[in-house]
Coordinates of N, CA, C and O in Angstrom, one line a residue:
X1 N 119.3 122.1 108.5 CA 119.5 120.7 109.0 C 119.1 119.8 107.8 O 118.0 119.8 107.4
X2 N 120.0 118.8 107.5 CA 119.6 117.9 106.4 C 118.5 116.9 106.8 O 118.4 116.5 108.0
X3 N 117.7 116.4 105.9 CA 116.7 115.5 106.1 C 117.3 114.1 106.4 O 118.5 113.8 105.9
X4 N 116.6 113.3 107.2 CA 117.3 112.0 107.6 C 117.4 111.1 106.3 O 116.7 111.3 105.3
X5 N 118.3 110.1 106.3 CA 118.5 109.2 105.2 C 117.3 108.2 105.1 O 116.8 107.8 106.2
X6 N 117.0 107.7 104.0 CA 115.9 106.7 103.9 C 116.3 105.7 102.9 O 116.7 106.0 101.7
X7 N 116.2 104.4 103.3 CA 116.3 103.3 102.3 C 114.8 102.8 102.2 O 114.2 102.5 103.1
X8 N 114.4 103.0 100.9 CA 113.0 102.6 100.6 C 112.8 101.5 99.7 O 113.5 101.4 98.6
X9 N 111.9 100.6 100.0 CA 111.4 99.6 99.0 C 110.0 100.0 98.7 O 109.2 100.1 99.7
X10 N 109.6 100.2 97.5 CA 108.3 100.6 97.1 C 107.7 99.4 96.2 O 108.3 99.1 95.2
X11 N 106.6 98.8 96.8 CA 106.1 97.7 96.1 C 104.6 97.9 95.8 O 103.8 98.5 96.6
X12 N 104.2 97.4 94.7 CA 102.8 97.4 94.3 C 102.3 96.0 94.1 O 102.8 95.1 93.4
X13 N 101.2 95.6 94.8 CA 100.6 94.4 94.7 C 99.9 94.2 93.3 O 100.0 95.1 92.5
X14 N 99.2 93.2 93.3 CA 98.4 92.9 91.9 C 97.1 93.7 92.0 O 96.1 93.3 92.5
X15 N 97.2 94.9 91.4 CA 96.0 95.8 91.4 C 95.4 95.9 90.0 O 96.2 96.1 89.0
X16 N 94.1 95.9 89.8 CA 93.6 96.1 88.5 C 93.8 97.4 87.9 O 93.9 97.5 86.7
X17 N 93.9 98.4 88.7 CA 94.2 99.8 88.2 C 95.6 100.3 88.7 O 95.7 101.5 89.1
X18 N 96.6 99.4 88.6 CA 97.9 99.7 89.1 C 98.5 101.0 88.5 O 99.2 101.7 89.2
X19 N 98.3 101.3 87.2 CA 98.9 102.4 86.6 C 98.4 103.7 87.2 O 99.2 104.6 87.3
X20 N 97.2 103.7 87.6 CA 96.7 104.9 88.3 C 97.4 105.2 89.6 O 97.8 106.3 89.9
X21 N 97.6 104.2 90.4 CA 98.4 104.3 91.6 C 99.8 104.5 91.5 O 100.4 105.3 92.3
X22 N 100.4 103.8 90.5 CA 101.8 104.1 90.2 C 102.0 105.6 89.8 O 103.0 106.3 90.2
X23 N 101.1 106.2 89.0 CA 101.2 107.5 88.6 C 101.2 108.5 89.8 O 101.8 109.5 89.8
X24 N 100.3 108.1 90.8 CA 100.1 109.0 92.0 C 101.3 108.8 92.9 O 101.4 109.7 93.9
X25 N 102.1 107.8 92.8 CA 103.1 107.5 93.7 C 104.5 107.3 93.1 O 105.1 106.3 93.3
X26 N 105.0 108.3 92.4 CA 106.3 108.2 91.8 C 107.3 108.1 93.0 O 107.2 108.7 94.0
X27 N 108.3 107.2 92.8 CA 109.3 106.9 93.9 C 109.8 108.3 94.5 O 109.9 108.3 95.7
X28 N 110.2 109.2 93.7 CA 110.8 110.4 94.3 C 109.8 111.2 95.2 O 110.2 111.8 96.2
X29 N 108.5 111.1 94.9 CA 107.5 111.8 95.8 C 107.3 111.0 97.1 O 107.2 111.5 98.1
X30 N 107.3 109.7 96.9 CA 107.2 108.8 98.2 C 108.4 109.1 99.1 O 108.2 109.3 100.3
X31 N 109.5 109.1 98.5 CA 110.8 109.4 99.3 C 110.7 110.8 100.0 O 110.9 111.0 101.2
X32 N 110.2 111.8 99.3 CA 110.1 113.2 99.8 C 109.1 113.2 100.9 O 109.4 113.8 102.0
X33 N 108.0 112.6 100.8 CA 106.9 112.6 101.8 C 107.4 111.9 103.1 O 107.4 112.5 104.2
X34 N 108.0 110.8 103.0 CA 108.5 110.0 104.2 C 109.7 110.8 104.8 O 109.6 111.0 106.0
X35 N 110.6 111.2 104.1 CA 111.8 111.9 104.6 C 111.4 113.2 105.4 O 112.0 113.4 106.5
X36 N 110.5 113.9 104.9 CA 110.0 115.1 105.6 C 109.3 114.7 106.9 O 109.2 115.6 107.9
X37 N 108.8 113.5 107.1 CA 108.1 113.1 108.3 C 109.0 112.4 109.2 O 108.6 112.2 110.4
X38 N 110.2 112.1 108.8 CA 111.2 111.3 109.7 C 111.9 112.3 110.6 O 112.3 113.4 110.3
X39 N 112.2 111.7 111.8 CA 113.1 112.3 112.8 C 114.4 111.7 112.9 O 115.3 112.1 113.7
X40 N 114.6 110.5 112.3 CA 115.8 109.7 112.3 C 116.0 109.0 110.9 O 115.0 108.9 110.2
X41 N 117.1 108.5 110.6 CA 117.3 107.6 109.5 C 116.3 106.5 109.5 O 116.0 106.1 110.6
X42 N 116.1 105.9 108.3 CA 115.1 104.9 108.3 C 115.3 103.9 107.1 O 115.8 104.2 106.2
X43 N 114.8 102.7 107.4 CA 114.5 101.7 106.4 C 113.0 101.4 106.4 O 112.5 100.9 107.4
X44 N 112.4 101.8 105.2 CA 111.0 101.6 105.2 C 110.5 100.9 103.9 O 111.0 101.2 102.8
X45 N 109.6 100.0 104.0 CA 108.9 99.4 102.9 C 107.6 99.9 102.8 O 106.8 100.0 103.8
X46 N 107.2 100.4 101.6 CA 105.9 100.9 101.3 C 105.2 99.9 100.3 O 105.8 99.7 99.2
X47 N 104.1 99.3 100.6 CA 103.5 98.3 99.8 C 102.1 98.8 99.5 O 101.3 99.1 100.4
X48 N 101.7 98.9 98.3 CA 100.3 99.3 97.9 C 99.6 98.0 97.5 O 100.0 97.1 96.6
X49 N 98.5 97.7 98.2 CA 97.8 96.4 98.1 C 96.3 96.6 97.6 O 95.7 97.7 97.7
X50 N 95.7 95.5 97.3 CA 94.3 95.5 97.0 C 93.5 95.3 98.2 O 94.0 95.2 99.3
X51 N 92.1 95.4 98.1 CA 91.3 95.3 99.3 C 91.4 94.0 100.0 O 91.3 94.0 101.2
X52 N 91.6 92.9 99.2 CA 91.6 91.6 99.8 C 92.8 91.5 100.7 O 92.7 91.1 101.9
X53 N 94.0 91.9 100.3 CA 95.2 91.9 101.1 C 95.2 92.9 102.2 O 95.5 92.5 103.4
X54 N 94.6 94.0 102.0 CA 94.4 95.0 103.0 C 93.5 94.6 104.2 O 93.8 94.7 105.4
X55 N 92.4 93.9 103.8 CA 91.4 93.4 104.8 C 92.1 92.2 105.6 O 92.0 92.2 106.8
X56 N 92.8 91.3 104.9 CA 93.5 90.2 105.6 C 94.5 90.7 106.7 O 94.5 90.3 107.8
X57 N 95.3 91.7 106.2 CA 96.3 92.3 107.2 C 95.7 92.9 108.4 O 96.1 92.7 109.5
X58 N 94.6 93.8 108.1 CA 93.9 94.5 109.2 C 93.2 93.5 110.1 O 93.3 93.6 111.3
X59 N 92.7 92.4 109.5 CA 92.0 91.4 110.4 C 93.0 90.6 111.2 O 92.9 90.4 112.4
X60 N 94.1 90.2 110.6 CA 95.0 89.3 111.2 C 95.9 90.0 112.3 O 96.3 89.4 113.3
X61 N 96.2 91.3 112.0 CA 97.1 92.0 112.9 C 96.4 92.9 113.9 O 97.0 93.4 114.9
X62 N 95.2 93.4 113.5 CA 94.5 94.4 114.4 C 93.1 93.9 114.8 O 92.5 94.6 115.6
X63 N 92.7 92.7 114.3 CA 91.5 92.2 114.7 C 90.3 92.9 114.2 O 89.1 92.8 114.7
X64 N 90.5 93.7 113.1 CA 89.4 94.4 112.5 C 89.2 94.0 111.1 O 90.2 94.1 110.2
X65 N 88.0 93.4 110.8 CA 87.8 92.7 109.5 C 87.3 93.5 108.4 O 86.2 93.4 107.9
X66 N 88.1 94.5 108.0 CA 87.9 95.3 106.9 C 89.1 96.0 106.4 O 90.1 96.0 107.1
X67 N 89.1 96.4 105.2 CA 90.3 97.1 104.6 C 90.4 98.5 105.1 O 89.4 99.2 105.1
X68 N 91.5 99.0 105.5 CA 91.7 100.4 106.0 C 92.7 101.1 105.1 O 93.3 100.4 104.2
X69 N 92.8 102.4 105.2 CA 93.6 103.1 104.3 C 95.1 102.8 104.4 O 95.8 102.6 103.4
X70 N 95.6 102.8 105.7 CA 97.1 102.6 105.9 C 97.2 101.8 107.2 O 96.6 102.1 108.2
X71 N 98.1 100.9 107.1 CA 98.6 100.1 108.2 C 100.1 100.3 108.5 O 100.9 100.3 107.5
X72 N 100.5 100.5 109.7 CA 101.9 100.8 109.9 C 102.4 99.6 110.9 O 101.8 99.3 111.9
X73 N 103.4 99.0 110.4 CA 104.1 97.9 111.1 C 105.4 98.4 111.6 O 106.3 98.5 110.7
X74 N 105.6 98.8 112.8 CA 106.8 99.4 113.2 C 107.7 98.4 114.0 O 107.2 97.7 114.9
X75 N 109.0 98.3 113.6 CA 109.8 97.3 114.2 C 110.9 97.9 115.1 O 111.3 97.2 116.0
X76 N 111.3 99.1 114.8 CA 112.3 99.8 115.6 C 112.2 101.2 115.4 O 111.8 101.7 114.3
X77 N 112.6 102.0 116.4 CA 112.7 103.5 116.2 C 114.1 104.0 116.5 O 114.4 105.1 116.1
X78 N 114.9 103.3 117.2 CA 116.3 103.6 117.5 C 117.2 102.5 117.2 O 116.8 101.3 117.5
X79 N 118.4 102.7 116.7 CA 118.9 104.0 116.3 C 118.4 104.4 114.9 O 118.6 105.5 114.4
X80 N 117.6 103.5 114.4 CA 117.0 103.7 113.0 C 115.5 103.3 113.0 O 115.2 102.3 113.6
X81 N 114.7 104.1 112.3 CA 113.3 103.7 112.1 C 113.2 102.5 111.2 O 113.8 102.7 110.0
X82 N 112.6 101.5 111.6 CA 112.4 100.4 110.6 C 110.9 100.0 110.7 O 110.3 99.8 111.7
X83 N 110.3 100.1 109.5 CA 108.8 99.9 109.4 C 108.4 99.5 108.0 O 109.1 99.7 107.0
X84 N 107.2 98.9 108.0 CA 106.4 98.7 106.8 C 105.1 99.5 106.8 O 104.5 99.5 107.8
X85 N 104.9 100.2 105.7 CA 103.6 101.0 105.5 C 102.8 100.2 104.4 O 103.4 100.0 103.3
X86 N 101.6 99.8 104.8 CA 100.8 99.1 103.8 C 99.6 100.1 103.5 O 98.8 100.4 104.4
X87 N 99.4 100.4 102.3 CA 98.3 101.3 101.8 C 97.4 100.5 100.9 O 97.8 99.9 100.0
X88 N 96.1 100.6 101.2 CA 95.1 99.9 100.4 C 94.6 100.8 99.3 O 93.8 101.7 99.6
X89 N 95.0 100.5 98.1 CA 94.7 101.3 97.0 C 93.2 101.7 96.7 O 92.9 102.8 96.6
X90 N 92.3 100.7 96.8 CA 90.9 101.0 96.6 C 90.3 101.9 97.7 O 89.5 102.8 97.4
X91 N 90.8 101.7 99.0 CA 90.3 102.5 100.0 C 90.8 103.9 99.9 O 90.1 104.9 100.0
X92 N 92.1 104.1 99.5 CA 92.7 105.4 99.3 C 92.0 106.1 98.2 O 91.7 107.3 98.3
X93 N 91.7 105.5 97.1 CA 91.1 106.0 95.9 C 89.7 106.5 96.2 O 89.2 107.6 95.9
X94 N 88.9 105.6 97.0 CA 87.5 106.0 97.4 C 87.5 107.3 98.4 O 86.8 108.2 98.1
X95 N 88.4 107.2 99.3 CA 88.5 108.3 100.3 C 88.9 109.6 99.5 O 88.3 110.7 99.8
X96 N 89.9 109.6 98.6 CA 90.3 110.8 97.9 C 89.1 111.4 97.1 O 88.8 112.6 97.2
X97 N 88.3 110.5 96.5 CA 87.1 111.0 95.7 C 86.1 111.6 96.7 O 85.6 112.7 96.4
X98 N 85.9 110.9 97.8 CA 84.9 111.4 98.7 C 85.3 112.7 99.4 O 84.5 113.6 99.7
X99 N 86.6 112.9 99.6 CA 87.2 114.1 100.2 C 87.5 115.2 99.1 O 87.9 116.3 99.5
X100 N 87.2 114.9 97.8 CA 87.5 115.8 96.8 C 88.9 116.3 96.8 O 89.2 117.5 96.6
X101 N 89.8 115.3 97.0 CA 91.2 115.6 97.0 C 91.8 114.8 95.8 O 91.4 113.7 95.4
X102 N 93.1 115.2 95.4 CA 93.8 114.4 94.3 C 94.3 113.1 95.1 O 94.5 113.0 96.2
X103 N 94.3 112.1 94.2 CA 94.9 110.8 94.7 C 96.3 111.0 95.3 O 96.7 110.5 96.3
X104 N 97.1 111.8 94.6 CA 98.5 112.0 95.0 C 98.5 112.7 96.4 O 99.3 112.3 97.2
X105 N 97.7 113.7 96.6 CA 97.7 114.4 97.9 C 97.2 113.5 99.0 O 97.7 113.6 100.1
X106 N 96.2 112.7 98.7 CA 95.7 111.8 99.8 C 96.8 110.7 100.1 O 97.1 110.4 101.3
X107 N 97.5 110.2 99.1 CA 98.6 109.3 99.4 C 99.7 110.0 100.2 O 100.3 109.5 101.1
X108 N 100.0 111.3 99.9 CA 101.0 112.0 100.7 C 100.6 112.1 102.1 O 101.4 111.9 103.0
X109 N 99.3 112.4 102.4 CA 98.9 112.5 103.7 C 99.1 111.1 104.5 O 99.5 111.1 105.6
X110 N 98.7 110.1 103.8 CA 98.7 108.8 104.4 C 100.2 108.3 104.6 O 100.4 107.6 105.6
X111 N 101.1 108.7 103.7 CA 102.5 108.3 103.9 C 103.1 109.1 105.1 O 103.8 108.4 105.9
X112 N 102.7 110.3 105.2 CA 103.2 111.1 106.4 C 102.6 110.5 107.6 O 103.2 110.3 108.7
X113 N 101.2 110.2 107.6 CA 100.5 109.7 108.8 C 101.2 108.3 109.2 O 101.5 108.1 110.4
X114 N 101.4 107.5 108.2 CA 102.0 106.2 108.6 C 103.4 106.2 109.1 O 103.8 105.6 110.0
X115 N 104.2 107.2 108.6 CA 105.5 107.4 109.0 C 105.6 108.0 110.4 O 106.5 107.6 111.2
X116 N 104.6 108.8 110.8 CA 104.6 109.3 112.2 C 104.3 108.2 113.1 O 104.9 108.0 114.2
X117 N 103.3 107.3 112.7 CA 103.0 106.1 113.5 C 104.2 105.3 113.7 O 104.5 104.8 114.8
X118 N 105.1 105.1 112.7 CA 106.3 104.3 112.8 C 107.2 104.9 113.8 O 108.1 104.1 114.3
X119 N 107.1 106.2 114.2 CA 108.0 106.8 115.1 C 107.3 107.0 116.5 O 107.8 107.7 117.4
X120 N 106.2 106.3 116.7 CA 105.5 106.4 118.0 C 104.4 107.3 118.3 O 103.7 107.4 119.2
X121 N 104.0 108.1 117.2 CA 102.9 109.0 117.2 C 101.7 108.2 117.2 O 101.6 107.2 116.5
X122 N 100.6 108.5 118.0 CA 99.4 107.8 118.0 C 98.2 108.6 118.3 O 98.2 109.4 119.3
X123 N 97.2 108.6 117.4 CA 96.0 109.5 117.6 C 94.9 108.7 118.3 O 93.9 109.3 118.6
X124 N 95.2 107.5 118.6 CA 94.1 106.7 119.3 C 94.2 106.6 120.8 O 93.5 105.9 121.4
X125 N 95.2 107.4 121.3 CA 95.4 107.3 122.8 C 94.8 108.5 123.6 O 95.0 108.6 124.7
X126 N 94.1 109.3 122.8 CA 93.5 110.4 123.5 C 93.4 111.6 122.6 O 94.1 111.8 121.6
X127 N 92.5 112.5 123.0 CA 92.2 113.7 122.1 C 93.4 114.7 122.0 O 93.7 115.1 120.8
X128 N 94.2 114.8 123.0 CA 95.4 115.6 123.0 C 96.4 115.0 122.0 O 97.1 115.8 121.2
X129 N 96.6 113.7 122.1 CA 97.6 113.1 121.2 C 97.1 113.2 119.7 O 97.9 113.4 118.8
X130 N 95.8 113.0 119.5 CA 95.2 113.1 118.2 C 95.4 114.6 117.6 O 95.8 114.8 116.5
X131 N 95.2 115.5 118.4 CA 95.4 116.9 118.0 C 96.8 117.2 117.7 O 97.2 117.9 116.7
X132 N 97.8 116.7 118.5 CA 99.2 116.9 118.3 C 99.6 116.2 117.0 O 100.3 116.8 116.2
X133 N 99.2 115.0 116.7 CA 99.5 114.3 115.5 C 99.0 115.0 114.3 O 99.7 115.2 113.3
X134 N 97.7 115.4 114.3 CA 97.1 116.1 113.2 C 97.8 117.4 112.9 O 98.1 117.8 111.8
X135 N 98.2 118.1 113.9 CA 99.0 119.3 113.8 C 100.3 119.1 113.1 O 100.8 119.9 112.2
X136 N 101.0 118.0 113.6 CA 102.3 117.7 113.0 C 102.1 117.3 111.5 O 102.9 117.7 110.7
X137 N 101.1 116.5 111.2 CA 100.8 116.1 109.8 C 100.5 117.4 108.9 O 101.1 117.5 107.9
X138 N 99.8 118.3 109.4 CA 99.4 119.4 108.7 C 100.7 120.3 108.4 O 100.8 120.8 107.3
X139 N 101.5 120.4 109.4 CA 102.8 121.2 109.3 C 103.7 120.5 108.2 O 104.2 121.2 107.3
X140 N 103.9 119.2 108.3 CA 104.7 118.5 107.3 C 104.1 118.6 105.9 O 104.9 119.0 104.9
X141 N 102.8 118.5 105.8 CA 102.2 118.5 104.5 C 102.3 119.9 103.8 O 102.4 120.1 102.7
X142 N 102.2 121.0 104.7 CA 102.3 122.3 104.2 C 103.6 122.5 103.6 O 103.8 123.2 102.6
X143 N 104.6 122.0 104.2 CA 106.0 122.0 103.7 C 106.2 121.3 102.4 O 107.1 121.6 101.6
X144 N 105.3 120.4 102.1 CA 105.3 119.6 100.8 C 104.4 120.2 99.8 O 104.2 119.7 98.7
X145 N 103.7 121.3 100.2 CA 102.7 121.9 99.3 C 101.4 121.3 99.2 O 100.7 121.4 98.2
X146 N 101.1 120.5 100.3 CA 99.7 119.9 100.3 C 98.8 120.5 101.3 O 99.3 120.8 102.4
X147 N 97.6 120.8 100.9 CA 96.7 121.5 101.8 C 96.4 120.7 103.1 O 96.5 119.5 103.1
X148 N 95.9 121.4 104.1 CA 95.6 120.8 105.4 C 94.6 119.7 105.1 O 93.5 119.9 104.6
X149 N 94.9 118.4 105.5 CA 94.0 117.2 105.2 C 92.8 117.3 106.1 O 91.8 116.6 105.8
X150 N 92.8 118.1 107.1 CA 91.7 118.1 108.0 C 90.8 119.3 107.7 O 89.8 119.5 108.5
X151 N 91.1 120.1 106.6 CA 90.2 121.2 106.1 C 90.1 122.3 107.1 O 89.2 123.0 107.0
X152 N 91.2 122.6 107.8 CA 91.1 123.7 108.7 C 91.8 124.9 108.2 O 91.8 126.0 108.9
X153 N 92.3 124.9 107.0 CA 93.1 126.0 106.5 C 92.6 126.6 105.2 O 91.7 126.3 104.5

């Protein structure tokens, strides 16, 4: 079965270490991660931001006054998935270092995670939903050659 079609806009905000993040996120890899997590054709914007922009978005849209690793703004799931994924570069880099994972692999996980959110998956609605979402993420990432992000394998 062919993978869903994807129209992607990949944007990088004003980052002091933009080259590091651009190297971890070549366009073809971003497309590959997202397409493997899609269940339908999609139009998705991925924006890589600094801590200030990440915190402002999280505060303004989720009421949480801190920068988080990924925010998903989902606009439609049918007939096409339409969403924005916002990844906060300094948070992703810090987490990758703490988890002893490559920056590219951590970004792959968060792209898959955000794409699943854009399609209605939610890990905050209960333990069963969280386990199902984690299992789906792990399955997709294994297909991409990325180790289990939850360290179970």
